[in-house]
Coordinates of C-alpha atoms in Angstrom, one line a residue:
Chain A
M1 CA 3.7 45.6 9.4
R2 CA 4.7 46.7 5.9
P3 CA 5.8 43.3 4.6
A4 CA 2.6 41.7 5.6
K5 CA 0.6 44.3 3.6
S6 CA 2.6 43.7 0.5
K7 CA 2.1 40.0 0.8
I8 CA -1.6 40.4 0.5
R9 CA -1.2 42.7 -2.5
K10 CA 0.9 40.2 -4.3
R11 CA -1.4 37.3 -3.7
A12 CA -4.5 39.0 -5.1
P13 CA -3.6 39.2 -8.8
K14 CA -2.3 35.6 -8.7
R15 CA -5.7 34.2 -7.9
R16 CA -7.4 35.4 -11.0
P17 CA -5.5 33.6 -13.7
A18 CA -5.7 30.5 -11.5
R19 CA -9.4 30.4 -12.2
G20 CA -8.3 29.5 -15.7
S21 CA -10.9 31.4 -17.8
S22 CA -10.5 34.4 -20.0
K23 CA -12.8 37.3 -19.1
G24 CA -16.4 36.1 -18.7
S25 CA -16.2 32.8 -20.4
L26 CA -15.7 29.4 -18.8
S27 CA -12.6 27.2 -19.0
F28 CA -13.1 23.9 -20.7
S29 CA -12.9 22.0 -17.5
E30 CA -15.5 24.2 -16.0
Y31 CA -17.7 23.6 -19.1
K32 CA -17.3 19.9 -18.7
R33 CA -18.3 20.1 -15.1
S34 CA -21.3 22.3 -16.1
L35 CA -22.3 19.8 -18.7
E36 CA -22.1 16.9 -16.3
L37 CA -24.2 18.8 -13.8
A38 CA -26.7 19.9 -16.4
T39 CA -27.1 16.5 -17.9
E40 CA -27.3 14.7 -14.6
G41 CA -30.9 13.7 -14.3
M42 CA -32.0 15.5 -17.5
V43 CA -33.1 12.2 -19.0
E44 CA -35.3 11.6 -16.0
I45 CA -37.4 14.8 -16.6
L46 CA -40.5 13.6 -18.4
D47 CA -42.2 16.9 -18.7
I48 CA -41.0 18.3 -22.1
E49 CA -41.7 22.0 -21.3
K50 CA -39.9 21.8 -18.0
L51 CA -37.0 20.1 -19.6
I52 CA -36.4 22.6 -22.4
R53 CA -36.9 25.5 -20.0
L54 CA -34.1 24.0 -17.9
I55 CA -31.8 23.6 -20.9
V56 CA -32.2 27.2 -22.1
Y57 CA -32.0 28.5 -18.5
M58 CA -28.7 26.6 -18.0
I59 CA -27.1 27.9 -21.2
V60 CA -28.1 31.5 -20.7
K61 CA -26.9 31.5 -17.2
K62 CA -23.7 29.5 -17.5
V63 CA -22.5 31.0 -20.8
K64 CA -23.9 34.5 -20.0
L65 CA -25.7 35.0 -23.3
V66 CA -27.9 38.0 -24.2
H67 CA -30.6 35.5 -25.2
A68 CA -31.1 31.9 -26.2
G69 CA -34.0 29.7 -27.5
I70 CA -34.9 26.2 -28.6
L71 CA -36.4 25.7 -32.0
L72 CA -38.3 22.4 -31.9
Y73 CA -40.0 20.3 -34.5
D74 CA -43.7 20.0 -34.1
E75 CA -44.7 16.6 -35.5
T76 CA -48.4 17.4 -36.0
K77 CA -47.9 20.8 -37.6
K78 CA -44.8 19.7 -39.6
F79 CA -42.8 22.9 -38.9
Y80 CA -40.3 24.1 -36.4
V81 CA -41.4 26.4 -33.5
L82 CA -39.3 28.5 -31.2
S83 CA -40.8 26.9 -28.1
T84 CA -38.7 28.3 -25.3
S85 CA -36.5 31.4 -25.0
R86 CA -34.9 33.3 -22.3
G87 CA -32.7 36.4 -22.1
R88 CA -32.7 40.2 -22.0
K89 CA -35.8 42.3 -22.5
G90 CA -36.2 43.1 -26.2
S91 CA -33.6 40.6 -27.3
V92 CA -35.5 37.5 -26.3
I93 CA -37.7 36.0 -29.0
P94 CA -41.2 35.4 -27.6
R95 CA -41.9 31.7 -27.1
E96 CA -44.4 30.0 -29.5
Y97 CA -44.4 33.2 -31.5
I98 CA -42.3 32.3 -34.5
R99 CA -42.0 29.3 -36.8
I100 CA -39.5 28.1 -39.4
E101 CA -40.8 25.9 -42.2
A102 CA -39.4 22.4 -42.6
D103 CA -38.1 23.3 -46.1
D104 CA -36.4 26.5 -45.0
V105 CA -32.8 26.8 -46.2
L106 CA -31.5 26.6 -42.6
I107 CA -33.3 23.3 -41.9
K108 CA -32.3 21.8 -45.2
F109 CA -28.7 22.8 -44.6
F110 CA -28.6 21.0 -41.2
K111 CA -30.5 18.0 -42.6
S112 CA -27.9 17.5 -45.3
R113 CA -25.2 17.9 -42.7
K114 CA -23.4 20.6 -44.7
N115 CA -22.9 22.4 -41.4
Y116 CA -20.0 20.0 -40.7
S117 CA -18.1 21.4 -43.6
I118 CA -18.3 24.9 -42.1
N119 CA -17.1 23.9 -38.6
K120 CA -16.1 20.4 -37.6
S121 CA -18.1 20.6 -34.5
G122 CA -21.4 20.9 -36.5
V123 CA -22.3 24.2 -34.9
I124 CA -22.9 27.1 -37.3
R125 CA -21.2 30.2 -36.1
L126 CA -21.9 33.6 -37.6
D127 CA -18.2 34.4 -37.7
D128 CA -17.5 31.2 -39.7
L129 CA -20.1 32.2 -42.3
N130 CA -18.7 35.7 -42.6
N131 CA -15.1 34.4 -43.0
L132 CA -16.2 31.9 -45.6
L133 CA -18.0 34.5 -47.7
K134 CA -14.8 36.6 -47.7
R135 CA -12.9 33.8 -49.4
K136 CA -13.3 34.0 -53.1
E137 CA -12.8 30.4 -54.2
I138 CA -16.3 29.2 -53.0
G139 CA -18.1 31.5 -55.3
S140 CA -16.9 30.0 -58.5
K141 CA -17.2 26.3 -57.7
E142 CA -20.3 26.0 -55.6
K143 CA -22.7 28.7 -56.3
N144 CA -25.7 27.1 -54.5
F145 CA -23.6 26.5 -51.5
K146 CA -22.6 30.2 -51.3
L147 CA -26.2 31.2 -51.8
S148 CA -27.3 29.0 -48.9
I149 CA -24.5 30.5 -46.8
I150 CA -25.7 34.0 -47.6
K151 CA -29.3 33.1 -46.7
I152 CA -28.4 31.5 -43.5
R153 CA -26.2 34.4 -42.5
D154 CA -29.1 36.7 -43.1
E155 CA -31.4 34.6 -41.1
M156 CA -29.0 34.5 -38.2
I157 CA -28.7 38.3 -38.3
N158 CA -32.5 38.4 -38.6
Y159 CA -32.9 36.3 -35.4
D160 CA -30.0 38.1 -33.8
V161 CA -28.1 34.9 -33.1
D162 CA -24.4 34.2 -33.1
A163 CA -24.5 30.4 -33.2
L164 CA -26.9 27.6 -34.2
V165 CA -26.5 24.2 -32.6
P166 CA -28.3 21.3 -34.3
G167 CA -29.9 18.5 -32.3
Y168 CA -30.0 15.3 -34.3
F169 CA -31.6 12.0 -33.6
Q170 CA -30.8 8.9 -35.7
K171 CA -28.9 10.1 -38.7
D172 CA -30.4 13.1 -40.3
N173 CA -33.6 13.7 -38.3
L174 CA -33.3 17.2 -37.0
L175 CA -35.3 17.4 -33.8
G176 CA -34.4 21.0 -33.1
V177 CA -31.9 23.8 -33.2
L178 CA -30.5 25.7 -30.3
F179 CA -30.4 29.5 -30.9
L180 CA -27.6 31.2 -29.2
G181 CA -27.5 35.0 -29.0
R182 CA -24.2 36.8 -28.5
K183 CA -22.4 36.7 -25.2
A184 CA -23.1 39.6 -22.9
N185 CA -19.4 40.5 -22.9
R186 CA -19.3 40.4 -26.7
N187 CA -16.6 37.7 -26.8
K188 CA -16.7 35.1 -29.5
F189 CA -17.6 31.5 -29.1
H190 CA -14.4 29.3 -28.9
Q191 CA -14.0 26.0 -30.6
D192 CA -14.0 24.3 -27.2
E193 CA -17.4 25.8 -26.4
L194 CA -18.8 24.6 -29.6
D195 CA -17.9 21.0 -28.8
F196 CA -19.5 21.5 -25.4
F197 CA -22.8 22.8 -27.0
M198 CA -22.9 19.8 -29.4
A199 CA -22.5 17.4 -26.5
L200 CA -25.2 19.3 -24.6
A201 CA -27.5 19.1 -27.6
R202 CA -26.9 15.4 -28.0
T203 CA -28.0 14.8 -24.4
A204 CA -30.8 17.3 -24.7
V205 CA -32.1 15.4 -27.8
M206 CA -32.0 12.1 -25.9
A207 CA -33.9 13.6 -23.0
I208 CA -36.5 15.4 -25.2
R209 CA -37.1 12.3 -27.3
N210 CA -37.5 10.3 -24.1
A211 CA -40.0 12.7 -22.8
Q212 CA -41.9 12.8 -26.1
L213 CA -42.1 9.0 -26.3
Y214 CA -43.2 8.8 -22.7
K215 CA -45.9 11.4 -23.5
N216 CA -47.1 9.5 -26.6
I217 CA -47.2 6.2 -24.8
Q218 CA -49.1 7.8 -21.9
K219 CA -51.6 9.3 -24.3
I220 CA -52.2 6.0 -26.0
F221 CA -52.5 4.3 -22.7
F222 CA -55.1 6.7 -21.3
G223 CA -56.9 6.5 -24.6
V224 CA -57.2 2.7 -24.3
I225 CA -58.4 2.9 -20.7
Q226 CA -60.9 5.6 -21.6
A227 CA -62.2 3.6 -24.6
M228 CA -62.7 0.6 -22.3
A229 CA -64.6 2.7 -19.8
L230 CA -66.8 4.0 -22.5
S231 CA -67.4 0.5 -24.0
I232 CA -69.4 -0.2 -20.8
E233 CA -72.1 1.9 -22.5
K234 CA -72.7 -1.0 -24.9
F235 CA -73.9 -3.5 -22.4
D236 CA -74.8 -1.7 -19.1
P237 CA -78.1 0.1 -19.0
D238 CA -76.9 2.1 -16.0
F239 CA -74.1 3.6 -18.0
I240 CA -75.2 6.8 -19.7
R241 CA -72.4 8.8 -21.2
P242 CA -73.5 12.4 -20.3
H243 CA -73.9 11.2 -16.7
M244 CA -70.5 9.8 -16.8
D245 CA -69.0 13.1 -18.0
R246 CA -70.7 14.8 -15.1
M247 CA -69.6 12.1 -12.6
F248 CA -66.1 12.3 -13.9
K249 CA -65.9 16.0 -13.1
M250 CA -67.2 15.4 -9.6
A251 CA -64.8 12.5 -9.1
A252 CA -62.0 14.8 -10.1
R253 CA -63.1 17.4 -7.6
L254 CA -63.5 14.8 -4.9
V255 CA -60.1 13.3 -5.5
E256 CA -58.5 16.7 -5.5
K257 CA -60.1 17.5 -2.2
L258 CA -59.0 14.2 -0.7
D259 CA -55.4 14.7 -1.9
K260 CA -55.3 18.2 -0.3
R261 CA -56.5 16.6 3.0
G262 CA -53.6 14.2 2.9
V263 CA -55.6 11.1 2.1
V264 CA -53.2 8.5 0.7
L265 CA -54.1 7.9 -2.9
P266 CA -52.7 5.1 -5.1
D267 CA -49.3 5.8 -6.7
M268 CA -50.5 6.3 -10.3
P269 CA -51.2 9.2 -12.6
R270 CA -54.3 11.1 -11.6
E271 CA -56.0 10.6 -15.0
L272 CA -55.5 6.9 -14.8
F273 CA -56.9 6.8 -11.3
L274 CA -60.0 8.7 -12.3
S275 CA -60.5 6.6 -15.4
S276 CA -60.2 3.4 -13.4
I277 CA -62.9 4.5 -11.0
F278 CA -65.2 4.5 -14.0
L279 CA -64.1 1.1 -15.1
H280 CA -65.6 -0.6 -12.1
D281 CA -68.6 -2.2 -13.9
I282 CA -66.5 -3.5 -16.9
G283 CA -67.2 -7.1 -15.7
K284 CA -70.9 -6.6 -16.4
Q285 CA -70.2 -7.5 -20.0
Y286 CA -70.3 -11.1 -18.9
T287 CA -73.6 -10.7 -17.0
P288 CA -76.7 -11.9 -19.0
K289 CA -78.8 -9.0 -20.4
E290 CA -81.9 -10.6 -18.9
I291 CA -80.5 -9.9 -15.4
L292 CA -79.1 -6.5 -16.2
Y293 CA -82.3 -5.3 -17.8
K294 CA -84.7 -7.0 -15.4
E295 CA -87.5 -4.7 -14.3
G296 CA -88.7 -6.6 -11.2
R297 CA -86.8 -8.0 -8.2
L298 CA -83.8 -10.2 -8.8
T299 CA -84.0 -13.8 -7.7
D300 CA -81.4 -15.4 -5.5
E301 CA -79.9 -17.1 -8.6
D302 CA -79.8 -13.8 -10.4
W303 CA -77.8 -12.3 -7.5
V304 CA -75.3 -15.1 -7.6
I305 CA -74.6 -14.4 -11.2
L306 CA -74.6 -10.6 -10.9
K307 CA -72.2 -10.7 -8.0
K308 CA -69.6 -12.2 -10.2
H309 CA -69.0 -8.9 -12.1
P310 CA -66.4 -7.3 -9.9
V311 CA -64.1 -10.4 -10.1
D312 CA -64.8 -10.8 -13.8
G313 CA -63.8 -7.2 -14.4
A314 CA -60.8 -7.3 -12.2
E315 CA -59.4 -10.4 -13.9
I316 CA -59.1 -8.5 -17.2
F317 CA -56.8 -6.0 -15.6
E318 CA -54.9 -8.4 -13.4
Q319 CA -53.3 -9.7 -16.6
I320 CA -51.6 -6.4 -17.2
D321 CA -48.4 -5.6 -15.3
G322 CA -48.6 -2.4 -13.4
L323 CA -52.4 -2.2 -13.4
Q324 CA -52.9 -4.2 -10.2
E325 CA -54.2 -1.1 -8.5
V326 CA -56.8 -0.6 -11.2
A327 CA -57.8 -4.2 -10.9
A328 CA -58.2 -3.8 -7.1
I329 CA -60.6 -0.8 -7.6
I330 CA -62.8 -3.0 -9.9
R331 CA -62.6 -6.1 -7.6
Y332 CA -63.6 -4.3 -4.5
H333 CA -66.1 -1.6 -5.6
Q334 CA -69.0 -3.7 -4.2
E335 CA -67.5 -4.1 -0.8
R336 CA -69.3 -2.3 2.1
Y337 CA -67.6 -0.2 4.7
D338 CA -69.1 -2.4 7.5
G339 CA -67.7 -5.6 5.9
T340 CA -71.0 -7.0 4.6
G341 CA -70.3 -6.5 0.9
Y342 CA -68.9 -8.8 -1.8
P343 CA -66.8 -10.5 -3.1
E344 CA -64.5 -10.8 0.0
G345 CA -66.3 -8.9 2.7
L346 CA -63.4 -6.5 3.3
K347 CA -64.0 -3.9 6.0
G348 CA -63.2 -0.2 6.4
D349 CA -59.8 1.0 5.2
K350 CA -59.0 -2.5 4.0
I351 CA -61.1 -1.6 1.0
P352 CA -58.9 0.3 -1.5
V353 CA -59.6 4.0 -1.5
G354 CA -60.4 4.0 -5.2
A355 CA -63.1 1.3 -4.6
R356 CA -64.5 3.3 -1.8
I357 CA -64.7 6.4 -4.0
A358 CA -66.3 4.4 -6.8
S359 CA -68.9 3.1 -4.3
V360 CA -69.9 6.6 -3.2
L361 CA -70.1 8.0 -6.7
D362 CA -72.0 4.9 -8.0
T363 CA -74.5 5.0 -5.2
F364 CA -75.2 8.6 -5.8
D365 CA -75.5 8.2 -9.6
A366 CA -77.7 5.1 -9.2
M367 CA -80.1 7.1 -7.0
T368 CA -80.3 10.2 -9.1
N369 CA -81.0 8.5 -12.4
A370 CA -83.7 6.2 -13.5
R371 CA -82.9 2.5 -13.4
P372 CA -84.7 -0.5 -14.8
Y373 CA -85.9 -1.4 -11.3
R374 CA -86.8 2.2 -10.3
K375 CA -88.3 4.4 -13.0
I376 CA -88.4 7.6 -11.0
P377 CA -85.1 8.9 -9.7
F378 CA -84.5 10.4 -6.3
T379 CA -84.2 14.2 -5.9
I380 CA -80.6 15.4 -5.1
K381 CA -81.8 16.2 -1.6
D382 CA -83.2 12.7 -1.0
A383 CA -80.2 11.1 -2.6
V384 CA -77.9 13.0 -0.2
K385 CA -80.1 12.0 2.7
E386 CA -79.6 8.3 1.7
L387 CA -75.8 8.8 1.4
I388 CA -75.8 10.1 4.9
K389 CA -77.8 7.2 6.1
A390 CA -75.4 4.9 4.4
K391 CA -72.4 6.4 6.3
S392 CA -70.4 3.7 8.2
T393 CA -72.7 0.9 6.9
Q394 CA -72.3 0.9 3.2
L395 CA -70.0 3.9 2.6
D396 CA -66.9 5.5 4.0
P397 CA -68.2 8.3 6.2
N398 CA -65.3 10.6 5.4
L399 CA -65.8 10.2 1.7
V400 CA -69.5 10.9 2.0
D401 CA -68.8 14.1 3.8
A402 CA -66.1 15.2 1.3
F403 CA -68.5 14.3 -1.6
I404 CA -71.3 16.4 -0.1
E405 CA -68.9 19.3 0.1
V406 CA -68.2 18.9 -3.6
L407 CA -71.9 18.8 -4.3
L408 CA -72.3 22.1 -2.4
E409 CA -69.4 23.7 -4.1
E410 CA -70.6 22.7 -7.5
G411 CA -74.0 24.1 -6.7
I412 CA -75.6 20.7 -7.2
L413 CA -76.8 20.7 -3.7
L414 CA -78.0 23.9 -2.1
D415 CA -77.1 25.0 1.5
V416 CA -80.7 25.3 2.3
E417 CA -81.4 21.8 1.2
L418 CA -78.5 20.5 3.4
K419 CA -79.9 22.4 6.4
E420 CA -83.3 20.8 5.8
I421 CA -81.6 17.3 5.7
C422 CA -79.7 18.1 8.9
S423 CA -82.9 19.1 10.7
D424 CA -84.2 15.5 10.2
S425 CA -83.7 14.1 13.7
S426 CA -83.3 10.5 12.4
I427 CA -80.0 11.3 10.7
E428 CA -78.7 14.1 12.8
R429 CA -76.4 11.8 14.8
L430 CA -74.7 10.8 11.5
F431 CA -73.3 14.3 11.0
N432 CA -70.3 14.0 13.3
N433 CA -67.7 14.5 10.6
L434 CA -69.5 16.9 8.2
V435 CA -67.7 20.2 7.8
Y436 CA -70.8 22.1 6.4
R437 CA -73.8 22.3 8.7
Chain B
M1 CA -37.1 63.9 -45.5
H2 CA -39.9 61.7 -44.4
K3 CA -41.3 61.9 -40.9
K4 CA -40.6 58.8 -38.8
I5 CA -43.3 56.2 -39.2
K6 CA -45.2 55.4 -36.1
M7 CA -46.3 51.8 -35.3
L8 CA -48.5 50.6 -32.5
V9 CA -48.1 47.0 -31.2
V10 CA -51.0 45.6 -29.2
D11 CA -50.4 42.3 -27.3
D12 CA -51.2 41.3 -23.8
E13 CA -47.8 39.6 -23.6
E14 CA -45.2 42.2 -22.7
I15 CA -42.4 40.0 -24.1
V16 CA -44.0 40.1 -27.5
C17 CA -44.3 43.9 -27.4
N18 CA -40.7 44.3 -26.3
Y19 CA -39.5 42.1 -29.1
I20 CA -41.5 43.8 -31.8
E21 CA -40.6 47.2 -30.5
Q22 CA -36.9 46.5 -30.5
R23 CA -37.0 44.8 -33.9
F24 CA -38.7 47.6 -35.7
K25 CA -36.9 50.4 -33.9
K26 CA -33.7 49.0 -35.5
K27 CA -35.5 49.4 -38.9
G28 CA -36.1 53.0 -38.2
L29 CA -39.7 53.0 -37.0
N30 CA -41.1 54.8 -34.0
V31 CA -42.8 52.0 -32.0
F32 CA -45.3 52.2 -29.2
F33 CA -47.0 49.3 -27.4
A34 CA -50.1 48.6 -25.5
L35 CA -50.8 45.6 -23.3
S36 CA -54.6 45.7 -23.6
G37 CA -57.3 46.9 -25.9
E38 CA -58.1 49.7 -23.5
E39 CA -54.5 50.9 -23.4
A40 CA -54.4 50.7 -27.1
L41 CA -57.2 53.1 -27.5
D42 CA -55.4 55.6 -25.3
V43 CA -52.1 55.2 -27.1
F44 CA -53.9 55.5 -30.4
E45 CA -55.5 58.8 -29.4
R46 CA -52.2 60.2 -28.1
E47 CA -49.7 59.0 -30.8
D48 CA -51.9 58.6 -33.9
P49 CA -49.9 55.7 -35.4
D50 CA -49.6 54.8 -39.1
I51 CA -49.4 51.1 -38.7
I52 CA -51.0 48.8 -36.1
I53 CA -50.0 45.2 -35.2
L54 CA -52.8 43.7 -33.2
D55 CA -53.4 40.5 -31.2
I56 CA -56.9 39.1 -31.0
M57 CA -57.2 37.1 -27.8
M58 CA -56.8 39.6 -25.0
K59 CA -58.4 40.0 -21.6
G60 CA -60.9 42.9 -21.5
I61 CA -61.8 44.2 -24.9
N62 CA -60.4 41.8 -27.5
G63 CA -58.6 42.7 -30.7
I64 CA -61.6 42.8 -32.9
E65 CA -63.5 45.1 -30.6
T66 CA -60.4 47.3 -30.2
L67 CA -60.1 47.6 -34.0
K68 CA -63.8 48.5 -34.3
R69 CA -63.4 51.3 -31.7
I70 CA -60.2 52.5 -33.4
K71 CA -61.9 52.6 -36.7
E72 CA -64.7 54.8 -35.2
K73 CA -62.0 57.4 -34.4
R74 CA -60.1 57.2 -37.6
D75 CA -59.7 54.8 -40.5
V76 CA -56.3 53.1 -40.3
P77 CA -55.6 51.2 -43.5
Y78 CA -52.4 49.6 -42.3
V79 CA -53.4 46.9 -39.8
I80 CA -51.7 43.5 -39.3
I81 CA -53.5 40.9 -37.2
V82 CA -51.3 38.4 -35.4
S83 CA -53.4 35.7 -33.8
A84 CA -53.2 32.1 -32.7
I85 CA -56.7 31.5 -34.1
D86 CA -56.7 30.2 -37.6
N87 CA -60.4 30.7 -38.3
K88 CA -61.7 31.3 -41.8
E89 CA -64.9 33.1 -40.6
Q90 CA -62.9 35.4 -38.4
I91 CA -60.5 36.2 -41.2
E92 CA -63.5 36.9 -43.5
Y93 CA -65.0 39.1 -40.9
L94 CA -61.8 41.1 -40.4
K95 CA -61.7 41.6 -44.1
T96 CA -65.0 43.5 -43.9
L97 CA -63.3 45.7 -41.3
G98 CA -60.7 46.4 -43.9
V99 CA -57.9 44.2 -42.6
S100 CA -55.8 42.8 -45.4
C101 CA -53.1 41.1 -43.4
Y102 CA -53.7 38.2 -41.1
L103 CA -50.8 36.2 -39.7
T104 CA -51.3 33.0 -37.7
K105 CA -49.1 32.4 -34.7
P106 CA -46.5 31.0 -34.8
I107 CA -45.6 33.4 -37.5
L108 CA -42.9 33.5 -40.1
L109 CA -40.7 36.5 -39.0
K110 CA -39.8 37.2 -42.6
E111 CA -43.5 37.6 -43.4
L112 CA -44.1 40.1 -40.6
D113 CA -41.0 42.1 -41.7
S114 CA -42.0 42.2 -45.3
R115 CA -45.6 43.2 -44.5
V116 CA -44.5 46.0 -42.2
M117 CA -41.9 47.3 -44.6
S118 CA -44.2 47.2 -47.6
F119 CA -46.7 49.3 -45.5
V120 CA -43.8 51.7 -44.7
D121 CA -43.0 52.0 -48.4
E122 CA -46.6 52.6 -49.3
I123 CA -47.0 55.3 -46.6
K124 CA -43.8 57.0 -47.8
Q125 CA -45.0 56.9 -51.4
L126 CA -48.3 58.4 -50.5
E127 CA -46.5 61.2 -48.7
D128 CA -44.3 61.9 -51.7
N129 CA -47.4 62.3 -53.9

C-alpha cells in the first residue's frame, strides 16, 4: 500500500509547473489562446457598448486585474471619456464619469508615438516611467520629455493604473486608451503580456471602428428614410405631421405586440420597418393635385390614375438593393384581405405583413381625421366599429384585434366604448378573435 | 492637530460613491455617502459634514431640493455640484443658493481633486484663525 501512496504524492507537485505559468499570470501560449478566443467574433459585434464591455470584462477576468477601463474618443464632444470600467468596489472608476481633454499630456504623448521610446511594445508601464526617471541622463538633454514623463506618471498614480495601452487607427489617430489597474496578486506586467495587450487593442480598435461606422451609416440611412416619409407632407393632403407622430407611436406598439405574439416580421431593423410603413403613400407625388384634393366623388378615370400610386412608390425603392421588403410594403398597402384590392389582388397572408399593418393604420387614420371628401371625422368609437366591420374583408382580422388592444392600452379607446360597440348585434359575430370583450 | 475633515457624497450610483469615498479617504478625509436625497438629509444630520459633493438628477428628491433642505438646517459653504446637465439657468440658480463649484459630467478628475483640496485648506485655515 505504501508505495502507491507515495506515487500520488510525487505526482502532485509535478503538475503545477506543467501548467507553465508563474503564480497567477498566464503563460504566453495561454495568452495567445485567450486572445484568439476573445477576438473571435469581436468584429461582428456591432453594438459598441456591448463590445467594449466585453473587452474590459475579458481583460479583468483573464489577467485578474483590480480594475480596468476603456477611455474612448467622443467625436462630437472632442474629448476622451472613460466609457466602460470594471473591477473591485472602490477601485473601479465609474463609467462616463471622467473625461480627459484631447490636449492632455497623456493624449499628446501617445499621438506623437513617444510611448514607443519608453517600451518597444507601445504600452506605457508605470514601472518603466519610474525607472526612466531614476536615470540621470534624460534630465539634462530633454527637459520637456522628462516633464511629460513626470506628468504622465502622476496621472497614472491619480487614476490608479499600472499600464496604459493605446489603440490607434491609421497612423496617429488615437481612438482610445485601455486603462489597466494593478494585478490582484501585485505581480508586474511582463513584456510578453504587453505585446498581447497591444495585439488585443489593435483588434479592439478594428471592431470598435467597425461598429462606429455601422452606427453612423445606419443613422444616415434612417435619416434618409425618415426624410422621405416626411416629404409626403408636401404633396399629400392626408399627411399631417402631428398625426403621423401619433400613428408612429401606435405602429411601434402594434409591431411590438405582434412580435411578442410570434408573428413573423420582415428581417430588417425595427426602426426601418416602422418608417417604411409610413412611406406607403410616397407614390402619390405623381398623382395630379386635382385628384388628390378633389372634394367630390372621384370619376372612374380619376380612380385609374390614383390606383397607380402604390406601384409608382414601390418602383422608387425597388431600385435600391436590400430595400425590396420596403418596396413590397408600399406596393401592396392597398390590397384587401379578401383579395379584392389593388394592384394585384393578393389575398390574406400573401399580402406582406407590413402592408397589412399599413392598411389598418391608414384606414383608422383616414376615418379619424378630416379629409377633402369628408369634412367631419369619425369618432374613435365609430372608427373602431368600422375597423371591426372591415375584418376579413378589407383588413386582417388578427391585426385589427391587436390594434384595438393598443388603442385600449393607450387610453385612446375606453373599455366602456368597446363594450357599447360589442353590444351592437350587427357586428357581434365579428368578435371571434378579440381578446378584450 | 486639525480634526479630520468630513465630506458627504450624494449620488444615486453606488459605484460613484464608492470611488469618491476611496479616493478621498486616501487623501485623509472622512467620507460618508448617501444614495438618495432623503438619505443625504439623514447622514447630514448625523455626521455634520464640512464638504458636500452632490449629484442633481436623482430619484425622489433631487439634488437641488436636497441642497435647499440642507441649507434650512445649516449653511454649508463648501458644496460641489457634479451633474450631467450643462444648463446655464440651473448654474445661475445654484449660485443664488450659494454654490460656487459646478462640475459637468464627465468631469476632469484633477478639477474635482483641486476643488476639494482647496476647500480642505480653507477650512483648516479658518480653524487656525
